[in-house]
Amino acid sequence: MSPPVAGEKRPALVTCTAPVNIAVVKYWGKRDEKLILPVNSSLSVTLHQDQLKTTTTAALSRDFTEDRLWLNGEPANIEQPRLQTCLREIRRLARKRRGERNGGDEEDTPPLSYKVHIASENNFPTAAGLASSAAGYACLVYTLARLYGVEGDLSEIARQGSGSACRSMFGGFVQWVMGSDADGKDSVAQQVAPETHWPELRVLILVVSAEKKAVGSTAGMQTSVKTSLLLKHRAEAVVPERMAQMIQHIQQRDFEAFGQLTMKDSNQFHATCLDTFPPIFYLNDTSKQVIALVHRFNAHHGETKVAYTFDAGPNAVLFLLDETLEEFVGVVQHTFPPKSNGDQFLKGLPVKAASPSEELLAEVVRDPIPGAIRYLLITKPGPGPSAVDDGSCHLLGEDGMPGSSS
Amino acid sequence: MSPPVAGEKRPALVTCTAPVNIAVVKYWGKRDEKLILPVNSSLSVTLHQDQLKTTTTAALSRDFTEDRLWLNGEPANIEQPRLQTCLREIRRLARKRRGERNGGDEEDTPPLSYKVHIASENNFPTAAGLASSAAGYACLVYTLARLYGVEGDLSEIARQGSGSACRSMFGGFVQWVMGSDADGKDSVAQQVAPETHWPELRVLILVVSAEKKAVGSTAGMQTSVKTSLLLKHRAEAVVPERMAQMIQHIQQRDFEAFGQLTMKDSNQFHATCLDTFPPIFYLNDTSKQVIALVHRFNAHHGETKVAYTFDAGPNAVLFLLDETLEEFVGVVQHTFPPKSNGDQFLKGLPVKAASPSEELLAEVVRDPIPGAIRYLLITKPGPGPSAVDDGSCHLLGEDGMPGSSS
């Protein structure tokens, strides 16, 4: 697809969407703060955009007087250093590409001197505590690349926006290879398997009733790298082997092994947070109750049917196979009965309401905690970023401003 | 002191007391389950018996028909393997000692063939979740040694009752040297400094409102040793250096360094619990609030005024200097206002009720949580086990049975 054409009056407009990803081998800690180079490789599952996505529209016009940004409809600061890095890198590639072609701006693409307008929004509430910066930066970089006619691997640029954003540049199962180059050119994302690879895999997000915001991940990582002796050991001695194992488990669709390693790696990440000084806690008592529930459920079945992972917050992301979904959702509903506040408790992919057996409930449900889980979002692995051809989805109108489109 | 004499009718009776200790370099994990040999050395502060102690009376009589045990007044199972180990080891030493002297039983001590009655009780509720097995086994071994006329280092025997019990065999600051011998002969406790070494040091125990019992430490350690890669690294690469540092900080009475390392080591112990599979959580949300409060309090003062440590449970044990006590107790009372249930909130050493400054309260007190802390126990480092000469303190009467003494 060639870049859009800027007409006399109308801006060149591109709209794209990008997914959230959830790491199963965790990224925590940078060896280079500026280039966002990690202390270890990581691996994630890209979640389906039907449930969770960022949409970004970017526009270029001779009429724009300055670069501008809107997030979820509100004006935002485009001067953020990381955003500026992404913009600068994309423009640099565009310049290089055009220079290679004909030594300057092309007639059929907007001049690089045009100012850019960017609008971005999520189809899920920011308050849900689902990592949105990965999808946000992936979408930004993907959209800008389209707008400026840049091709090739963009994960290295997305990485400089938000480390884990590089993994949102692909669908399915994606590794972020830490690399060794000082300039970060080899610290890139690679698809391990496409989203179609494991069709039975489901992802269940348990959104825990909000508490106050914990330590942000950027600051948290810095403190961990500085103070945690265990993080250093994890990065150097534990993760390399786990990466190889995890890739193999995914390739073999071995849920037992995939699930066990996913849980262990989540626990180890949170252990390094606790070994940080001052310590960082992302799991709260509800998170711990979810962990205990999953272990009881698996113990009941004598195998790993459900696996949890937690990022820098209390929400649980659970992996399970389609065949387990109904029963486990029933167990969650019994353990964390929704408060009757009129909100929908089950969101995302449809699931039949199943009543787990009395025996199962007796064995795995302990002291129900009404309201501890706000809602459940059911999703599955999904594709990477893509362009939206439907013009009605643009977040910027023909005047290059938000709120004026349909 | 020579062992007691068993008269015609009256049993030979010995009563001793022993202290609780709290580790500042944590013990977690055995390299030998049977001999209770640890994967790393550890270091603790012995707490004063005025606030926390175990009292044990042991008696020998020709009239006793079997070995018997009472715990807190209730008959208990004396067949527990670890208790049997302690009893067997003390009897072995007694036999050896007598054999060396005159080849058999002495006239002035009860024959080794006599059965033993043992009664033990704590001056604090078991429900408080304060590690009582260390004090319990230290007291048992110390008392039996007196009864049987055994002398010398008994920490190796106490260790076989409950690992950390060996550290309760001394007062003040005590290290448990892990040793390297296969038979455990060099895995013993040693006093680093006596209880008089740091007279300003105070210990504040925040007893958290009880939750259900978590994973027991014996089972927890086993799982950690089997599954935690971080524990292995901690034991091998982190603790040796920390032991040397901690001994130095104590010798120099350097509260800043002592407090920082104490907190870091507690956090790392809990990190290895979280890295265990399935993960073990001993800290609950109240524990985390105490941790955050301590860090805010220290940040306010620009130095480490208070240091926390947590064992296998949610109760916080805090170290601080006498000069900080009043102010910090005031802060705790504002952060965790006692529920007016008539119970005493401040126990142990007397403390004047001080009102911290408005500025301090504004900076460090967040969202008070009434009732989250049941009570505060104020104590300080104290001496090791000792014999009680006052006959009215015996837990067994002249008939060798509990409940019949004054």
PDB file of C-alpha atoms in Angstrom, chain B residues 14 18 27 40 49 78 109 150 161 169 173 185 214 217 223 265 274 280 295 301 348 388:
ATOM      1  CA  VAL B  14      13.696 -28.299  86.771  1.00  0.00           C
ATOM      2  CA  ALA B  18      13.811 -19.328  76.961  1.00  0.00           C
ATOM      3  CA  TYR B  27      16.919 -18.705  57.513  1.00  0.00           C
ATOM      4  CA  ASN B  40      22.597 -20.518  54.540  1.00  0.00           C
ATOM      5  CA  GLN B  49      11.672 -12.618  78.062  1.00  0.00           C
ATOM      6  CA  ILE B  78       5.443 -36.521  73.018  1.00  0.00           C
ATOM      7  CA  THR B 109      21.219 -37.888  89.943  1.00  0.00           C
ATOM      8  CA  VAL B 150      24.385 -32.064  80.653  1.00  0.00           C
ATOM      9  CA  GLY B 161      14.135 -29.543  67.346  1.00  0.00           C
ATOM     10  CA  MET B 169      20.031 -20.558  73.147  1.00  0.00           C
ATOM     11  CA  PHE B 173      22.712 -10.904  68.794  1.00  0.00           C
ATOM     12  CA  LYS B 185      28.337 -30.847  64.340  1.00  0.00           C
ATOM     13  CA  ALA B 214      -0.655 -19.657  55.846  1.00  0.00           C
ATOM     14  CA  SER B 217       7.381 -22.966  57.452  1.00  0.00           C
ATOM     15  CA  THR B 223       8.895 -26.349  48.390  1.00  0.00           C
ATOM     16  CA  ASP B 265      16.910  -9.275  53.783  1.00  0.00           C
ATOM     17  CA  LEU B 274       6.995 -15.736  45.920  1.00  0.00           C
ATOM     18  CA  ILE B 280       3.891 -18.658  49.154  1.00  0.00           C
ATOM     19  CA  HIS B 295       9.490   3.935  54.202  1.00  0.00           C
ATOM     20  CA  HIS B 301      13.385  12.016  58.440  1.00  0.00           C
ATOM     21  CA  GLY B 348       5.042  -4.524  76.863  1.00  0.00           C
ATOM     22  CA  VAL B 388      13.999 -20.449  87.438  1.00  0.00           C
TER      23      VAL B 388
END
